Coordinates of C-alpha atoms and ligand atoms in Angstrom, one line a residue:
M15 CA -0.1 0.0 -0.1
Y16 CA 0.4 3.3 -0.6
N17 CA 0.1 6.9 0.0
S18 CA -0.6 9.9 -2.6
R19 CA 1.1 13.3 -2.2
I20 CA 0.0 16.4 -3.6
A21 CA 3.0 17.1 -6.0
G22 CA 2.2 19.7 -7.9
L23 CA -0.7 22.9 -7.6
G24 CA -1.6 24.8 -10.4
Y25 CA -4.8 27.7 -11.0
Y26 CA -5.8 30.1 -13.9
V27 CA -8.9 32.4 -13.8
P28 CA -9.5 34.0 -17.0
E29 CA -8.4 37.9 -16.8
N30 CA -11.3 39.9 -16.8
V31 CA -13.0 40.9 -13.9
V32 CA -16.9 40.8 -13.5
T33 CA -17.5 43.9 -9.9
N34 CA -20.3 43.4 -8.2
D35 CA -21.4 47.1 -9.5
D36 CA -20.8 46.2 -12.6
L37 CA -23.4 43.4 -12.1
S38 CA -26.1 46.2 -10.6
K39 CA -26.0 47.9 -14.6
I40 CA -27.4 44.8 -16.2
M41 CA -29.7 43.5 -13.4
D42 CA -31.6 45.1 -9.5
T43 CA -28.8 44.1 -7.3
S44 CA -26.0 45.7 -5.3
D45 CA -22.8 45.5 -4.3
E46 CA -24.2 46.0 -0.6
W47 CA -26.5 42.9 -1.2
I48 CA -23.7 41.0 -3.0
Q49 CA -21.2 41.5 0.4
E50 CA -23.7 41.2 3.2
R51 CA -24.9 37.8 2.2
T52 CA -22.2 36.0 0.4
G53 CA -18.8 38.2 1.1
I54 CA -18.4 37.7 -2.7
K55 CA -16.8 41.3 -4.5
E56 CA -15.9 40.6 -7.5
R57 CA -15.4 37.1 -9.7
R58 CA -13.9 36.4 -13.6
H59 CA -15.9 35.6 -16.5
V60 CA -14.6 34.4 -19.1
V61 CA -14.9 36.8 -23.0
N62 CA -17.2 35.5 -25.1
G63 CA -15.0 34.5 -28.4
D64 CA -12.4 34.3 -26.3
G65 CA -11.5 31.2 -26.5
D66 CA -11.1 30.3 -23.2
T67 CA -13.3 27.4 -22.4
T68 CA -13.5 24.3 -19.7
T69 CA -10.6 22.7 -20.6
S70 CA -8.6 25.8 -21.9
M71 CA -8.3 26.6 -18.0
G72 CA -8.0 23.5 -16.7
V73 CA -5.0 22.8 -19.5
K74 CA -3.5 26.1 -18.4
A75 CA -3.8 25.1 -14.7
A76 CA -2.8 21.7 -14.9
K77 CA 0.1 22.9 -17.4
I78 CA 1.4 24.6 -13.9
A79 CA 0.7 21.7 -11.5
I80 CA 2.8 19.6 -13.5
E81 CA 5.8 21.9 -14.3
R82 CA 5.6 22.1 -10.0
S83 CA 5.8 18.6 -9.9
G84 CA 9.0 18.2 -11.0
I85 CA 8.0 15.7 -13.1
S86 CA 7.1 15.4 -17.3
K87 CA 3.6 15.0 -18.9
D88 CA 4.4 11.7 -20.0
D89 CA 4.9 10.6 -16.5
I90 CA 0.6 11.3 -15.8
D91 CA -0.5 7.8 -15.8
F92 CA -4.5 9.0 -15.6
I93 CA -6.6 12.2 -16.0
V94 CA -9.2 13.2 -13.4
F95 CA -11.3 16.5 -14.5
A96 CA -14.3 17.5 -12.3
T97 CA -17.0 19.9 -13.4
L98 CA -20.0 20.9 -14.2
S99 CA -19.8 23.1 -17.1
P100 CA -18.4 20.7 -20.0
D101 CA -17.0 21.7 -22.6
Y102 CA -19.5 19.6 -25.1
Y103 CA -22.1 16.9 -23.6
F104 CA -20.0 14.4 -24.8
P105 CA -17.4 13.7 -24.7
G106 CA -16.5 14.9 -21.3
P107 CA -13.5 17.4 -20.7
G108 CA -10.6 14.2 -19.6
V109 CA -9.9 13.6 -22.9
L110 CA -9.6 16.8 -25.2
V111 CA -7.1 17.4 -21.8
Q112 CA -5.1 14.5 -22.7
R113 CA -5.2 15.5 -26.5
D114 CA -4.6 19.2 -25.6
L115 CA -1.4 18.7 -23.4
G116 CA -0.1 15.6 -25.8
I117 CA -0.3 13.4 -23.2
K118 CA -0.2 9.9 -24.4
T119 CA -3.1 7.5 -24.2
V120 CA -3.5 7.4 -20.9
G121 CA -6.7 6.6 -19.4
A122 CA -9.5 10.2 -18.4
I123 CA -12.3 10.2 -16.2
D124 CA -15.0 12.7 -15.8
V125 CA -16.3 14.2 -12.4
R126 CA -20.2 14.7 -12.2
N127 CA -20.2 15.4 -9.1
Q128 CA -20.4 19.5 -8.5
C129 CA -18.7 21.5 -5.9
S130 CA -17.0 18.6 -4.0
G131 CA -16.0 17.7 -7.4
F132 CA -12.4 18.2 -7.1
V133 CA -12.3 15.9 -3.6
Y134 CA -14.8 13.4 -5.2
G135 CA -11.9 13.7 -8.1
L136 CA -8.6 13.8 -5.8
S137 CA -10.7 10.4 -4.2
V138 CA -10.6 8.7 -7.2
A139 CA -7.0 9.3 -8.3
D140 CA -5.9 8.8 -4.6
Q141 CA -7.5 5.0 -4.6
F142 CA -5.8 4.1 -7.8
I143 CA -2.1 5.4 -6.1
K144 CA -2.9 3.8 -3.0
T145 CA -3.7 0.1 -4.9
G146 CA -0.4 1.2 -6.7
M147 CA -2.2 1.2 -10.1
Y148 CA -0.4 4.3 -11.3
K149 CA 2.5 6.9 -10.4
N150 CA 0.9 10.3 -11.2
V151 CA -2.2 11.2 -11.0
L152 CA -3.5 14.7 -12.7
V153 CA -6.4 15.9 -11.1
I154 CA -8.5 18.6 -12.7
G155 CA -11.7 21.1 -11.7
S156 CA -12.7 23.8 -14.3
E157 CA -16.0 25.7 -14.0
L158 CA -17.3 27.9 -17.5
H159 CA -20.5 29.8 -15.2
S160 CA -21.2 32.3 -17.5
S161 CA -22.2 31.3 -20.2
G162 CA -25.1 29.7 -18.9
L163 CA -26.4 31.8 -16.6
D164 CA -29.4 34.2 -15.7
M165 CA -27.8 37.0 -16.2
T166 CA -30.9 39.2 -15.4
T167 CA -33.2 39.9 -12.1
R168 CA -35.2 36.8 -12.7
G169 CA -31.7 34.6 -12.0
R170 CA -29.6 37.2 -9.5
S171 CA -30.5 34.7 -6.5
V172 CA -27.6 32.6 -8.5
S173 CA -25.8 34.7 -11.5
V174 CA -24.0 36.7 -8.7
I175 CA -22.3 34.2 -6.5
F176 CA -21.1 31.9 -9.9
G177 CA -17.1 32.8 -11.2
D178 CA -15.4 30.7 -13.9
G179 CA -11.7 29.3 -13.1
A180 CA -10.2 26.0 -13.1
G181 CA -6.7 24.5 -10.2
A182 CA -5.1 21.0 -11.0
A183 CA -3.1 18.8 -8.9
V184 CA -1.1 16.2 -9.9
L185 CA -1.3 13.7 -7.1
S186 CA 2.2 10.9 -6.8
R187 CA 3.0 8.4 -5.3
E188 CA 4.0 8.5 -0.8
E189 CA 5.6 5.5 0.0
D190 CA 5.2 7.2 3.5
T191 CA 2.0 6.2 4.5
T192 CA 1.9 8.6 7.5
K193 CA 2.3 11.4 4.4
G194 CA 0.3 13.0 2.0
I195 CA -4.0 11.7 1.5
L196 CA -4.6 10.1 4.8
S197 CA -8.0 9.7 3.9
T198 CA -11.4 11.2 2.0
H199 CA -14.9 10.3 2.8
L200 CA -17.5 11.1 0.8
H201 CA -21.4 11.7 1.0
S202 CA -24.7 12.0 -0.8
E203 CA -28.0 12.6 -0.7
G204 CA -30.1 12.6 -4.1
Q205 CA -33.0 12.7 -2.2
H206 CA -32.5 16.8 -3.0
A207 CA -31.0 16.3 -6.0
E208 CA -33.3 18.9 -7.3
E209 CA -32.7 21.3 -5.0
L210 CA -29.6 22.9 -6.7
S211 CA -30.1 21.7 -9.8
L212 CA -30.0 23.0 -14.1
T213 CA -32.3 20.1 -15.0
A214 CA -33.1 21.1 -19.1
P215 CA -31.8 19.8 -21.8
G216 CA -32.2 16.4 -19.7
M217 CA -32.8 13.5 -21.6
G218 CA -35.1 12.1 -19.1
T219 CA -37.2 15.4 -18.8
R220 CA -36.9 18.5 -20.8
W221 CA -35.8 17.0 -24.1
V222 CA -33.7 19.5 -26.2
T223 CA -36.7 18.8 -29.0
D224 CA -39.2 20.4 -26.9
I225 CA -37.4 23.5 -25.6
I226 CA -36.8 24.7 -29.5
D227 CA -40.5 23.4 -30.2
D228 CA -41.6 25.8 -27.1
N229 CA -39.4 28.4 -27.8
N230 CA -40.8 30.1 -24.7
P231 CA -39.3 32.9 -22.9
D232 CA -40.5 32.1 -19.9
D233 CA -38.4 29.0 -19.4
T234 CA -36.0 28.6 -16.6
S235 CA -35.4 25.6 -17.1
Y236 CA -32.4 25.4 -18.6
Y237 CA -30.8 27.8 -16.3
P238 CA -29.0 26.9 -12.7
Y239 CA -31.8 26.7 -9.9
M240 CA -30.9 27.3 -6.5
N241 CA -33.3 26.8 -2.8
G242 CA -30.9 29.1 -1.5
Q243 CA -31.9 28.9 2.2
F244 CA -32.2 24.7 1.9
V245 CA -28.6 24.8 0.6
F246 CA -26.9 27.2 3.1
K247 CA -28.5 25.2 5.9
N248 CA -27.8 21.9 4.8
A249 CA -24.6 22.6 3.9
V250 CA -23.0 23.8 7.1
V251 CA -24.6 20.2 8.6
R252 CA -22.8 18.7 6.3
F253 CA -19.0 20.5 6.4
S254 CA -19.2 19.8 9.6
E255 CA -20.4 16.7 9.8
V256 CA -17.2 16.0 7.5
I257 CA -14.3 17.1 9.0
M258 CA -15.5 16.1 11.7
E259 CA -15.8 11.9 10.4
G260 CA -12.1 13.2 8.6
L261 CA -10.3 14.1 11.9
Q262 CA -11.7 11.1 13.9
T263 CA -10.6 8.9 11.3
N264 CA -7.4 9.9 11.6
Q265 CA -7.3 10.1 16.1
L266 CA -6.5 14.0 15.1
E267 CA -8.6 17.2 17.2
V268 CA -9.6 20.5 15.6
S269 CA -7.3 21.8 17.4
D270 CA -4.8 20.0 15.3
I271 CA -5.4 21.4 12.0
D272 CA -3.6 24.0 10.1
M273 CA -5.2 25.2 7.1
L274 CA -8.7 24.2 6.4
I275 CA -9.7 24.8 3.4
P276 CA -13.2 24.8 2.1
H277 CA -14.7 24.6 -0.5
Q278 CA -15.6 28.6 -1.5
A279 CA -20.2 29.0 -1.3
N280 CA -20.5 31.6 0.9
L281 CA -18.3 33.6 3.1
R282 CA -21.0 33.0 5.1
I283 CA -21.2 29.6 5.7
S284 CA -16.7 29.3 5.9
Q285 CA -17.1 32.0 8.5
F286 CA -19.9 30.2 10.4
I287 CA -17.7 26.7 10.1
Q288 CA -14.8 28.5 11.4
K289 CA -16.6 29.7 14.7
K290 CA -18.0 26.8 15.7
F291 CA -14.7 24.7 15.5
G292 CA -13.3 27.8 17.3
L293 CA -10.6 28.0 14.0
S294 CA -8.6 31.7 14.1
N295 CA -8.4 33.5 10.9
D296 CA -4.5 31.9 10.0
Q297 CA -6.6 28.0 10.1
V298 CA -9.3 28.8 7.3
F299 CA -8.8 29.2 3.9
N300 CA -10.8 32.1 1.5
N301 CA -10.5 33.9 -1.8
I302 CA -14.8 34.2 -2.7
M303 CA -13.9 37.7 -2.1
K304 CA -12.1 37.6 -5.2
Y305 CA -13.8 34.6 -7.3
G306 CA -16.7 34.0 -6.1
N307 CA -18.3 29.8 -6.3
T308 CA -16.2 28.6 -9.2
T309 CA -17.7 24.6 -8.2
A310 CA -15.4 22.3 -8.7
A311 CA -12.3 24.8 -9.6
S312 CA -13.3 26.4 -5.6
I313 CA -10.8 24.3 -3.5
P314 CA -7.7 23.1 -6.3
I315 CA -7.8 27.5 -6.2
A316 CA -8.2 28.2 -2.9
L317 CA -5.2 25.2 -1.7
T318 CA -2.8 26.6 -5.1
E319 CA -3.4 30.8 -3.4
A320 CA -2.9 29.5 0.3
W321 CA 0.3 26.9 -1.0
E322 CA 1.7 30.0 -3.2
E323 CA 1.2 32.4 0.2
G324 CA 3.4 30.1 1.9
K325 CA 0.5 29.0 4.3
I326 CA 0.8 25.7 3.9
K327 CA 4.1 23.7 5.0
E328 CA 5.1 20.8 4.8
G329 CA 3.9 19.1 8.1
D330 CA 1.0 20.3 8.5
T331 CA -2.3 18.8 9.1
V332 CA -4.4 20.0 5.7
V333 CA -8.1 19.8 5.5
L334 CA -10.5 20.1 2.6
A335 CA -14.2 20.4 2.7
A336 CA -16.8 20.3 0.2
F337 CA -20.5 20.5 0.3
G338 CA -23.3 21.1 -2.7
S339 CA -24.8 20.3 -5.7
G340 CA -26.9 16.8 -5.3
F341 CA -26.2 16.8 -2.6
T342 CA -23.1 15.6 -2.2
W343 CA -19.8 16.3 0.0
G344 CA -17.0 15.4 1.0
S345 CA -13.5 15.9 2.9
A346 CA -9.7 15.6 2.1
I347 CA -7.1 15.1 5.3
I348 CA -3.8 15.5 4.6
K349 CA -0.4 15.5 6.2
W350 CA 1.9 17.8 3.5
Ligands
UT7_408 O1 -21.7 25.6 -4.0 C1 -22.8 25.4 -3.8 C2 -23.7 25.7 -1.9 N1 -24.2 26.8 -2.5 C3 -24.7 26.8 -1.4 O2 -24.1 26.6 0.0 C4 -25.0 28.0 -1.4 C5 -25.9 28.3 0.4 N2 -26.9 29.7 -0.3 C6 -26.8 30.7 -0.1 O3 -25.5 31.2 0.1 C7 -27.4 32.2 0.2 O4 -29.1 31.9 0.1 C8 -27.4 33.0 -1.0 C9 -26.7 33.4 -1.0 C10 -27.9 32.3 -2.1 C11 -29.3 33.8 -0.7 O5 -29.2 34.7 0.1 P1 -30.3 34.6 1.3 O6 -29.8 35.5 3.0 O7 -30.6 33.0 1.5 O8 -31.3 35.5 0.5 P2 -33.0 35.2 0.0 O9 -32.5 33.5 -1.3 O10 -34.2 34.6 0.9 O11 -33.5 36.0 -0.6 C12 -33.5 36.9 0.3 C13 -34.0 38.5 -0.5 C14 -35.0 37.8 -1.4 O12 -35.5 39.2 -1.2 P3 -37.7 39.3 -0.5 O13 -38.1 38.0 -1.3 O14 -36.7 38.9 0.5 O15 -37.9 40.6 -1.1 C15 -34.5 38.5 -2.8 O16 -35.3 38.0 -4.1 O17 -33.1 38.5 -0.8 C16 -33.7 39.1 -2.9 N3 -32.5 39.0 -3.6 C17 -31.8 39.7 -3.9 N4 -31.6 41.2 -4.2 C18 -30.7 41.3 -4.3 C19 -32.0 37.7 -4.6 N5 -31.0 37.6 -5.1 C20 -30.8 38.9 -4.7 C21 -29.5 39.8 -5.4 N6 -29.3 41.2 -5.0 N7 -28.5 39.4 -6.1

């Protein structure tokens, strides 16, 4: 048995900054409302025509992660790509990354777990490395939300929250099983699938032909829907549970956490968890203020920034935790 460790990290966000004031010019919202309810000040949106896609952003983040890991792209044995906003309905972006990075014909898998996508992807990669099947796995979380949001007042409770970007990690074999990813913990509760969802087009619900035939301007089924307060209430409970589950599995205490990187869903959720666990500002990393909620990309972007800022050192206990659509949630306990 082996462990896996994070050997390299990278992220990419589009240059185009969209502030809360920018949004208030196109919909009935305000900087005050957005900051007070979410903590978000600005986010990045791909400019239509600039050529950035979920895959291309993932590729840019991956190049940095590979370079920092000290391996060559030819050493990558497997690709895991987490997103809810793929370039194509099919095939998924995993194979596009294999093509665009010129990686040899290794396996590529797509993970469909929304805000928990990166933690799920990390867990998949970790299992392959633990069993000895693969040595180096590339894990990417990338999202291009802005092209699919309802940017009118009708969609404001969702559209002000989400931003575009990508993060990536190279996971490599670690012979010392007291180091690297110690454990991952994954959960789902499909009972609440529609509470945070994008249901159309779907092969079993709203057929593409129905949408085209109806030509109904009031049809919002192809925009993301979120029952915000319900999601919020579930998020704070599940975040707490899955962090505790990870700590208990490894006989760790809350006080052992050197760095908690929560999925950047809402600054109020992160602050609730921080307060509940009695963690200091130095023990919790947040960047939602700059990027909004980038779903599967949020944890790898935050992890990369925390690492770049020297906030994660060798020997640290790093905890990743996510909650989102599905509902799905998960955590990873890492000895850096
Ligand atoms: O990443 C996956 C997990 N996601 C989450 O965990 C998100 C969880 N939920 C949330 O973060 C919050 O519920 C939101 C930020 C989405 C919404 O905040 P809220 O405090 O729950 O607001 P609300 O939806 O209850 O809306 C309050 C009011 C409503 O007006 P009335 O009915 O009180 O007159 C909304 O119409 O705020 C209004 N509103 C807005 N006003 C200005 C909703 N969106 C906006 C907006 N600007 N963008």
